[in-house]
mmCIF file of C-alpha atoms in Angstrom:
data_model
loop_
_atom_site.group_PDB
_atom_site.id
_atom_site.type_symbol
_atom_site.label_atom_id
_atom_site.label_comp_id
_atom_site.label_asym_id
_atom_site.label_seq_id
_atom_site.Cartn_x
_atom_site.Cartn_y
_atom_site.Cartn_z
ATOM 1 C CA MET A 1 -0.006 0.274 -0.303
ATOM 2 C CA ARG A 2 1.243 3.550 -0.908
ATOM 3 C CA VAL A 3 1.766 6.198 1.725
ATOM 4 C CA SER A 4 1.188 9.491 1.114
ATOM 5 C CA ARG A 5 2.260 12.646 3.805
ATOM 6 C CA ALA A 6 0.813 15.721 2.434
ATOM 7 C CA GLY A 7 -0.891 17.005 5.877
ATOM 8 C CA ASP A 8 -3.067 13.976 7.002
ATOM 9 C CA LEU A 9 -1.047 11.090 6.896
ATOM 10 C CA VAL A 10 -2.713 9.161 3.928
ATOM 11 C CA VAL A 11 -2.194 4.970 3.617
ATOM 12 C CA GLY A 12 -3.463 3.133 0.827
ATOM 13 C CA GLU A 13 -6.612 4.842 -1.895
ATOM 14 C CA TRP A 14 -8.671 7.334 -0.006
ATOM 15 C CA PRO A 15 -12.216 6.424 -1.846
ATOM 16 C CA GLU A 16 -13.382 10.057 -3.950
ATOM 17 C CA ARG A 17 -16.759 8.993 -4.909
ATOM 18 C CA VAL A 18 -19.014 9.526 -1.184
ATOM 19 C CA GLU A 19 -21.662 7.362 -1.923
ATOM 20 C CA ALA A 20 -19.063 4.396 -2.016
ATOM 21 C CA VAL A 21 -17.931 5.375 1.120
ATOM 22 C CA ALA A 22 -17.947 2.596 4.028
ATOM 23 C CA LEU A 23 -16.379 5.009 7.121
ATOM 24 C CA LEU A 24 -15.330 4.245 10.123
ATOM 25 C CA GLU A 25 -13.472 7.039 12.420
ATOM 26 C CA ALA A 26 -11.370 6.345 15.407
ATOM 27 C CA SER A 27 -9.029 7.291 18.006
ATOM 28 C CA GLY A 28 -6.540 9.936 15.559
ATOM 29 C CA ALA A 29 -7.610 8.365 12.050
ATOM 30 C CA MET A 30 -10.798 7.477 10.193
ATOM 31 C CA LEU A 31 -10.756 4.304 7.793
ATOM 32 C CA ALA A 32 -12.408 3.867 5.181
ATOM 33 C CA TRP A 33 -13.092 1.444 2.489
ATOM 34 C CA ASN A 34 -15.127 1.718 -1.049
ATOM 35 C CA VAL A 35 -17.494 -0.188 -1.401
ATOM 36 C CA LEU A 36 -17.270 -0.634 -5.179
ATOM 37 C CA ALA A 37 -14.008 -2.448 -4.815
ATOM 38 C CA ASP A 38 -12.538 -5.455 -4.155
ATOM 39 C CA GLY A 39 -9.746 -6.406 -0.948
ATOM 40 C CA ASP A 40 -10.279 -5.848 2.855
ATOM 41 C CA LEU A 41 -7.844 -3.361 3.411
ATOM 42 C CA PRO A 42 -10.385 -0.053 4.334
ATOM 43 C CA ALA A 43 -7.153 3.392 3.349
ATOM 44 C CA ALA A 44 -6.476 4.749 6.730
ATOM 45 C CA ARG A 45 -6.381 9.318 6.761
ATOM 46 C CA VAL A 46 -4.131 9.130 10.354
ATOM 47 C CA HIS A 47 -4.441 12.560 11.353
ATOM 48 C CA ASP A 48 -2.695 11.907 15.351
ATOM 49 C CA PRO A 49 0.442 9.285 14.543
ATOM 50 C CA ASP A 50 0.217 9.275 18.525
ATOM 51 C CA LEU A 51 -3.239 7.952 19.381
ATOM 52 C CA ALA A 52 -3.586 6.027 16.225
ATOM 53 C CA SER A 53 0.018 3.709 17.291
ATOM 54 C CA GLU A 54 -2.780 2.254 19.764
ATOM 55 C CA TRP A 55 -4.248 0.274 17.253
ATOM 56 C CA LEU A 56 -3.071 0.360 14.139
ATOM 57 C CA TRP A 57 -1.732 -2.708 14.355
ATOM 58 C CA GLU A 58 -4.832 -4.624 14.193
ATOM 59 C CA ILE A 59 -5.182 -3.321 10.614
ATOM 60 C CA TYR A 60 -1.967 -3.455 8.988
ATOM 61 C CA GLY A 61 0.167 -5.479 10.972
ATOM 62 C CA ARG A 62 3.549 -5.505 10.775
ATOM 63 C CA ALA A 63 3.932 -2.229 8.314
ATOM 64 C CA THR A 64 1.699 -0.124 10.640
ATOM 65 C CA ASP A 65 6.008 0.513 11.944
ATOM 66 C CA GLY A 66 6.614 1.410 8.512
ATOM 67 C CA ILE A 67 3.376 3.597 7.943
ATOM 68 C CA LEU A 68 4.327 5.673 11.085
ATOM 69 C CA SER A 69 7.923 5.740 10.054
ATOM 70 C CA GLY A 70 8.070 7.509 6.858
ATOM 71 C CA ALA A 71 7.665 4.704 4.678
ATOM 72 C CA ASP A 72 6.513 4.894 0.791
ATOM 73 C CA GLU A 73 4.815 1.049 0.282
ATOM 74 C CA VAL A 74 4.212 -1.337 2.684
ATOM 75 C CA THR A 75 2.728 -4.870 2.993
ATOM 76 C CA VAL A 76 0.244 -5.847 5.267
ATOM 77 C CA PRO A 77 0.938 -9.254 5.681
ATOM 78 C CA ALA A 78 -2.142 -11.297 4.579
ATOM 79 C CA ASP A 79 -2.112 -14.025 7.765
ATOM 80 C CA GLY A 80 -2.996 -12.896 11.002
ATOM 81 C CA ASP A 81 -5.983 -12.120 13.610
ATOM 82 C CA TRP A 82 -8.045 -9.738 11.492
ATOM 83 C CA ARG A 83 -10.946 -10.358 14.190
ATOM 84 C CA VAL A 84 -10.728 -6.327 15.064
ATOM 85 C CA ARG A 85 -10.777 -5.402 11.168
ATOM 86 C CA VAL A 86 -13.319 -7.311 10.384
ATOM 87 C CA ALA A 87 -15.437 -6.045 12.909
ATOM 88 C CA CYS A 88 -14.482 -2.733 11.652
ATOM 89 C CA ARG A 89 -14.810 -3.149 8.249
ATOM 90 C CA VAL A 90 -19.115 -4.510 10.005
ATOM 91 C CA VAL A 91 -19.206 -1.473 10.953
ATOM 92 C CA ALA A 92 -18.435 0.595 8.134
ATOM 93 C CA GLN A 93 -20.439 -1.274 5.941
ATOM 94 C CA LEU A 94 -23.344 -0.892 8.265
ATOM 95 C CA ASN A 95 -22.302 3.049 8.500
ATOM 96 C CA TRP A 96 -22.480 3.295 5.018
ATOM 97 C CA ALA A 97 -25.836 1.267 4.423
ATOM 98 C CA GLU A 98 -27.318 3.988 6.348
ATOM 99 C CA ALA A 99 -26.555 6.439 4.583
ATOM 100 C CA TRP A 100 -26.458 5.134 1.197
ATOM 101 C CA TRP A 101 -29.027 2.003 0.843
ATOM 102 C CA PRO A 102 -30.680 2.577 -2.102
ATOM 103 C CA ALA A 103 -34.179 0.843 -1.198
ATOM 104 C CA SER A 104 -36.164 1.445 -4.158
ATOM 105 C CA VAL A 105 -39.598 -0.565 -5.001
ATOM 106 C CA VAL A 106 -39.792 0.666 -8.762
ATOM 107 C CA ALA A 107 -35.784 -1.165 -8.184
ATOM 108 C CA GLY A 108 -36.199 -3.827 -6.911
ATOM 109 C CA VAL A 109 -33.826 -3.421 -3.855
ATOM 110 C CA PRO A 110 -35.725 -3.684 -0.418
ATOM 111 C CA ALA A 111 -35.829 -1.421 2.901
ATOM 112 C CA LEU A 112 -32.856 -2.427 5.468
ATOM 113 C CA ASP A 113 -34.597 -3.152 8.587
ATOM 114 C CA LEU A 114 -33.162 -0.026 11.350
ATOM 115 C CA GLY A 115 -33.470 -2.207 14.476
ATOM 116 C CA THR A 116 -31.431 -5.735 12.790
ATOM 117 C CA LEU A 117 -29.200 -2.020 11.431
ATOM 118 C CA ARG A 118 -28.549 -1.028 14.945
ATOM 119 C CA ALA A 119 -28.566 -3.677 16.790
ATOM 120 C CA GLU A 120 -25.302 -5.032 14.471
ATOM 121 C CA ARG A 121 -23.620 -1.935 14.417
ATOM 122 C CA VAL A 122 -23.265 -1.821 18.555
ATOM 123 C CA ILE A 123 -22.584 -5.746 18.088
ATOM 124 C CA ASN A 124 -19.270 -5.297 16.295
ATOM 125 C CA LEU A 125 -18.892 -1.531 17.916
ATOM 126 C CA SER A 126 -18.404 -4.195 21.549
ATOM 127 C CA ILE A 127 -15.552 -5.496 19.377
ATOM 128 C CA VAL A 128 -13.846 -2.174 18.488
ATOM 129 C CA GLU A 129 -14.848 0.439 21.176
ATOM 130 C CA HIS A 130 -11.501 0.376 22.018
ATOM 131 C CA LEU A 131 -10.238 2.302 19.272
ATOM 132 C CA LEU A 132 -12.844 5.064 19.346
ATOM 133 C CA ASP A 133 -13.074 9.128 20.613
ATOM 134 C CA ASP A 134 -16.235 7.815 22.193
ATOM 135 C CA LEU A 135 -16.139 6.021 25.188
ATOM 136 C CA ASP A 136 -19.374 5.521 25.530
ATOM 137 C CA ALA A 137 -20.544 4.343 22.496
ATOM 138 C CA VAL A 138 -21.695 1.078 22.917
ATOM 139 C CA THR A 139 -23.356 2.091 25.934
ATOM 140 C CA GLY A 140 -25.639 4.620 23.959
ATOM 141 C CA ALA A 141 -26.159 3.321 21.051
ATOM 142 C CA LEU A 142 -27.821 0.418 23.617
ATOM 143 C CA ALA A 143 -29.098 2.181 25.357
ATOM 144 C CA VAL A 144 -31.916 4.006 21.718
ATOM 145 C CA LEU A 145 -32.734 0.725 19.870
ATOM 146 C CA PRO A 146 -34.991 1.307 18.380
ATOM 147 C CA PRO A 147 -37.923 -2.101 17.573
ATOM 148 C CA GLY A 148 -37.382 -4.488 15.274
ATOM 149 C CA VAL A 149 -34.419 -6.398 15.585
ATOM 150 C CA HIS A 150 -33.431 -9.432 13.587
ATOM 151 C CA PRO A 151 -34.277 -13.456 16.153
ATOM 152 C CA ASP A 152 -30.564 -14.059 15.144
ATOM 153 C CA LEU A 153 -29.136 -10.857 17.253
ATOM 154 C CA VAL A 154 -31.789 -10.793 19.992
ATOM 155 C CA GLU A 155 -29.779 -13.583 22.184
ATOM 156 C CA ARG A 156 -25.889 -11.567 21.334
ATOM 157 C CA LEU A 157 -27.359 -7.904 22.239
ATOM 158 C CA THR A 158 -29.110 -8.958 25.491
ATOM 159 C CA VAL A 159 -26.009 -10.735 26.703
ATOM 160 C CA LEU A 160 -24.352 -7.414 26.158
ATOM 161 C CA ALA A 161 -26.464 -5.193 27.180
ATOM 162 C CA GLU A 162 -26.067 -6.833 30.857
ATOM 163 C CA ASN A 163 -22.731 -6.883 30.112
ATOM 164 C CA TYR A 164 -22.488 -3.058 30.085
ATOM 165 C CA GLY A 165 -25.374 -3.039 32.638
ATOM 166 C CA VAL A 166 -27.156 -1.455 30.252
ATOM 167 C CA VAL A 167 -31.725 -2.261 30.272
ATOM 168 C CA LEU A 168 -32.820 -2.145 26.666
ATOM 169 C CA PRO A 169 -35.923 -0.675 25.035
ATOM 170 C CA ALA A 170 -39.179 -1.636 25.489
ATOM 171 C CA GLY A 171 -40.048 -3.166 22.279
ATOM 172 C CA VAL A 172 -36.605 -4.418 21.189
ATOM 173 C CA ALA A 173 -37.766 -7.621 19.775
ATOM 174 C CA PRO A 174 -37.919 -9.123 16.165
ATOM 175 C CA GLY A 175 -40.865 -7.436 13.812
ATOM 176 C CA ARG A 176 -40.905 -4.994 11.657
ATOM 177 C CA ALA A 177 -43.018 -2.736 9.239
ATOM 178 C CA ASP A 178 -42.829 -2.784 5.408
ATOM 179 C CA TYR A 179 -43.600 -0.350 3.210
ATOM 180 C CA ALA A 180 -45.097 0.000 0.126
ATOM 181 C CA LEU A 181 -45.609 2.646 -2.561
ATOM 182 C CA ALA A 182 -46.835 2.624 -5.901
ATOM 183 C CA ALA A 183 -45.150 4.852 -9.079
ATOM 184 C CA GLY A 184 -47.244 7.513 -11.875
ATOM 185 C CA GLY A 185 -47.051 10.979 -12.842
ATOM 186 C CA PRO A 186 -48.723 13.798 -12.009
ATOM 187 C CA ALA A 187 -52.450 13.875 -11.918
ATOM 188 C CA ALA A 188 -53.817 16.268 -14.514
ATOM 189 C CA ALA A 189 -57.365 16.722 -13.963
ATOM 190 C CA GLY A 190 -59.813 19.171 -15.774
ATOM 191 C CA GLY A 191 -56.146 20.580 -17.895
ATOM 192 C CA THR A 192 -53.999 20.163 -21.118
ATOM 193 C CA THR A 193 -51.155 18.738 -20.467
ATOM 194 C CA VAL A 194 -48.673 20.009 -22.271
ATOM 195 C CA TYR A 195 -45.437 18.445 -21.451
ATOM 196 C CA THR A 196 -43.886 15.847 -18.827
ATOM 197 C CA GLY A 197 -40.443 13.748 -17.559
ATOM 198 C CA THR A 198 -38.704 12.406 -15.569
ATOM 199 C CA SER A 199 -35.283 13.383 -14.054
ATOM 200 C CA ILE A 200 -33.439 11.906 -11.535
ATOM 201 C CA VAL A 201 -33.791 12.679 -8.123
ATOM 202 C CA ASP A 202 -29.630 12.869 -6.745
ATOM 203 C CA TRP A 203 -29.066 11.507 -2.970
ATOM 204 C CA THR A 204 -26.904 13.531 -1.705
ATOM 205 C CA LEU A 205 -29.051 16.369 -1.939
ATOM 206 C CA VAL A 206 -31.466 14.608 0.147
ATOM 207 C CA PRO A 207 -31.228 12.975 3.446
ATOM 208 C CA PRO A 208 -30.745 8.921 3.502
ATOM 209 C CA GLY A 209 -33.785 7.084 2.423
ATOM 210 C CA ALA A 210 -36.002 9.700 1.497
ATOM 211 C CA VAL A 211 -36.849 9.409 -1.356
ATOM 212 C CA ASP A 212 -37.508 5.964 -3.516
ATOM 213 C CA ALA A 213 -33.876 5.221 -5.093
ATOM 214 C CA GLY A 214 -34.602 3.432 -7.781
ATOM 215 C CA ALA A 215 -37.565 6.239 -8.972
ATOM 216 C CA PRO A 216 -37.070 9.479 -10.869
ATOM 217 C CA ALA A 217 -39.044 12.583 -9.852
ATOM 218 C CA GLU A 218 -42.380 13.075 -12.308
ATOM 219 C CA TRP A 219 -43.177 16.979 -13.603
ATOM 220 C CA ALA A 220 -46.148 17.786 -16.014
ATOM 221 C CA VAL A 221 -46.335 21.587 -17.794
ATOM 222 C CA VAL A 222 -50.019 21.547 -17.377
ATOM 223 C CA ARG A 223 -52.531 24.668 -19.009
ATOM 224 C CA ARG A 224 -56.044 24.888 -16.694
ATOM 225 C CA GLN A 225 -58.466 27.857 -16.902
ATOM 226 C CA GLY A 226 -55.745 29.748 -18.601
ATOM 227 C CA VAL A 227 -52.692 28.905 -16.230
ATOM 228 C CA THR A 228 -49.527 27.910 -16.600
ATOM 229 C CA ALA A 229 -48.453 25.141 -13.812
ATOM 230 C CA LEU A 230 -46.080 22.911 -13.562
ATOM 231 C CA GLU A 231 -46.718 19.558 -11.541
ATOM 232 C CA VAL A 232 -44.548 17.221 -9.634
ATOM 233 C CA ALA A 233 -43.849 14.393 -7.585
ATOM 234 C CA VAL A 234 -41.194 12.374 -5.809
ATOM 235 C CA PRO A 235 -42.124 9.574 -5.051
ATOM 236 C CA ALA A 236 -40.888 8.601 -0.430
ATOM 237 C CA GLY A 237 -38.319 6.162 0.560
ATOM 238 C CA PRO A 238 -38.262 4.238 3.724
ATOM 239 C CA ARG A 239 -38.181 7.251 5.874
ATOM 240 C CA PRO A 240 -39.858 10.103 3.822
ATOM 241 C CA VAL A 241 -39.815 13.969 5.085
ATOM 242 C CA ALA A 242 -42.168 16.451 5.188
ATOM 243 C CA ARG A 243 -40.859 18.285 2.518
ATOM 244 C CA LEU A 244 -38.865 19.067 -0.650
ATOM 245 C CA ILE A 245 -37.835 21.854 -3.270
ATOM 246 C CA ALA A 246 -37.689 20.672 -7.091
ATOM 247 C CA ARG A 247 -36.154 23.148 -9.736
ATOM 248 C CA PHE A 248 -37.232 23.586 -13.630
ATOM 249 C CA GLY A 249 -34.793 26.763 -14.703
ATOM 250 C CA ASP A 250 -35.669 29.577 -12.392
ATOM 251 C CA ILE A 251 -38.875 28.224 -11.116
ATOM 252 C CA GLU A 252 -39.732 25.968 -7.027
ATOM 253 C CA VAL A 253 -41.749 24.074 -6.582
ATOM 254 C CA VAL A 254 -42.561 22.833 -2.819
ATOM 255 C CA LEU A 255 -43.156 19.226 -2.365
ATOM 256 C CA ASP A 256 -44.932 19.299 1.220
ATOM 257 C CA GLU A 257 -48.485 17.611 -0.292
ATOM 258 C CA VAL A 258 -48.723 13.648 -0.140
ATOM 259 C CA ASP A 259 -51.011 12.178 -3.015
ATOM 260 C CA ASP A 260 -53.298 9.047 -2.911
ATOM 261 C CA LEU A 261 -49.758 7.678 -3.997
ATOM 262 C CA GLY A 262 -47.602 8.200 -0.826
ATOM 263 C CA ARG A 263 -45.592 10.622 -3.497
ATOM 264 C CA LEU A 264 -44.401 14.678 -2.175
ATOM 265 C CA THR A 265 -46.251 16.382 -4.908
ATOM 266 C CA GLY A 266 -46.951 19.668 -5.704
ATOM 267 C CA SER A 267 -47.538 22.863 -8.426
ATOM 268 C CA ALA A 268 -46.369 25.837 -8.475
ATOM 269 C CA PRO A 269 -47.754 28.678 -11.680
ATOM 270 C CA VAL A 270 -45.059 28.939 -14.011
ATOM 271 C CA PRO A 271 -45.050 31.393 -17.004
ATOM 272 C CA ALA A 272 -46.267 31.203 -20.874
ATOM 273 C CA THR A 273 -42.675 30.904 -21.905
ATOM 274 C CA VAL A 274 -42.058 28.095 -20.370
ATOM 275 C CA LEU A 275 -43.496 26.142 -23.549
ATOM 276 C CA LEU A 276 -41.050 27.414 -25.331
ATOM 277 C CA LEU A 277 -37.781 26.005 -23.653
ATOM 278 C CA PRO A 278 -35.677 23.195 -25.259
ATOM 279 C CA PRO A 279 -35.979 19.656 -24.635
ATOM 280 C CA ASP A 280 -32.715 19.849 -22.789
ATOM 281 C CA ARG A 281 -33.434 22.426 -20.547
ATOM 282 C CA ARG A 282 -36.517 20.875 -19.465
ATOM 283 C CA VAL A 283 -34.561 18.945 -16.434
ATOM 284 C CA VAL A 284 -36.043 19.043 -12.859
ATOM 285 C CA SER A 285 -34.303 19.346 -10.196
ATOM 286 C CA VAL A 286 -34.958 17.972 -6.602
ATOM 287 C CA HIS A 287 -33.312 18.800 -2.895
ATOM 288 C CA ALA A 288 -33.873 19.088 0.972
ATOM 289 C CA PRO A 289 -33.750 22.093 2.915
ATOM 290 C CA GLY A 290 -30.934 22.470 4.528
ATOM 291 C CA PHE A 291 -29.022 21.028 1.488
ATOM 292 C CA ALA A 292 -27.344 23.488 -1.176
ATOM 293 C CA ALA A 293 -29.770 23.873 -4.141
ATOM 294 C CA PRO A 294 -28.772 21.182 -7.299
ATOM 295 C CA ALA A 295 -27.110 23.383 -10.187
ATOM 296 C CA VAL A 296 -26.689 21.577 -13.227
ATOM 297 C CA LEU A 297 -26.680 17.934 -12.971
ATOM 298 C CA ASP A 298 -23.765 15.895 -13.603
ATOM 299 C CA PRO A 299 -24.896 13.812 -16.267
ATOM 300 C CA GLY A 300 -22.888 10.975 -14.782
ATOM 301 C CA THR A 301 -24.929 11.049 -11.905
ATOM 302 C CA ALA A 302 -27.392 8.110 -13.458
ATOM 303 C CA VAL A 303 -24.166 6.003 -14.182
ATOM 304 C CA ARG A 304 -22.565 6.302 -10.452
ATOM 305 C CA GLN A 305 -26.451 5.991 -8.991
ATOM 306 C CA ALA A 306 -27.351 2.278 -11.165
ATOM 307 C CA GLU A 307 -23.673 1.208 -9.935
ATOM 308 C CA ILE A 308 -24.444 1.865 -5.838
ATOM 309 C CA ILE A 309 -28.320 0.235 -7.081
ATOM 310 C CA ALA A 310 -26.742 -2.950 -8.609
ATOM 311 C CA TYR A 311 -24.276 -2.948 -5.588
ATOM 312 C CA ALA A 312 -26.966 -3.345 -2.737
ATOM 313 C CA LEU A 313 -28.479 -5.949 -5.294
ATOM 314 C CA SER A 314 -26.000 -8.038 -4.983
ATOM 315 C CA ARG A 315 -25.480 -7.376 -0.690
ATOM 316 C CA VAL A 316 -29.154 -8.807 -0.082
ATOM 317 C CA GLY A 317 -29.176 -13.003 0.099
ATOM 318 C CA SER A 318 -25.568 -12.565 0.017
ATOM 319 C CA ALA A 319 -23.573 -14.296 2.485
ATOM 320 C CA ALA A 320 -20.544 -11.928 2.293
ATOM 321 C CA ALA A 321 -23.065 -9.028 3.228
ATOM 322 C CA THR A 322 -23.820 -8.212 7.082
ATOM 323 C CA LEU A 323 -26.637 -10.287 8.459
ATOM 324 C CA THR A 324 -29.304 -6.767 7.812
ATOM 325 C CA GLU A 325 -28.303 -6.874 4.363
ATOM 326 C CA ARG A 326 -28.637 -10.099 3.116
ATOM 327 C CA THR A 327 -32.318 -10.016 4.970
ATOM 328 C CA ALA A 328 -33.297 -7.357 4.384
ATOM 329 C CA GLY A 329 -37.572 -6.672 3.146
#
């Protein structure tokens, strides 16, 4: 692995795509895995070598001495006790899943059970708590577990809670609620639909799980009683929000109503000149309040998001995945 020293000490190749990073913040360093790449070794960004030196050897073995003493490249041994590294990988993977899992009815990606995710994560946190900044991470996570834990985790979770002297919240037991959504276009009752279209929703501009990750925003320009309006609908995800904002050029549409199909919808008047827009400018972008409003959508966004959806589908039912991922849905 290559080691660079420009500000922080960086080990390996730090992932560039934010939606593909499985991250674990530890004492003195951050570990990152690229979920789209093969391999067990994480990249590391070390900002305090003294603190990181106390545990980094459990990730890189005897290569750690070279990493901390100035080597440009190191070789991490294949053999060794990598139990801590494996647990770190699971915690990071579940951190990624909570933030980026692309639950989608349209794409066929089932939603994750949040209770199981957080229970599986706290079990693995207990293995790696010695390298965390937060010494109360395990007890804090146990105290606020949501209901819906997978049956395979209940016994381990109960023992862990007893060992830490924590009373588990009521309802931390098997069970979950599914969600179902239907697809369809914005209604244009009583009017004439002039244009319709769909636009991809950039996941980085909305909270995790707020939208169906495989479904686009659907829009229609409608003429009704002499007024031209833009109507937008966005299929909700497993963790819907109360309000989103859609932009069509300089026009802003507040999406804060829920229709019969469970979509966030909204409508706003637009000038009749919108009918003259060329096809390449008829694009709706969607973001959540508090997130940066989008500029021009990167044409590569659709490809990148399709890769994440394909990756998530490969994890469902896979023996190599976390329990949370392989039992999704």
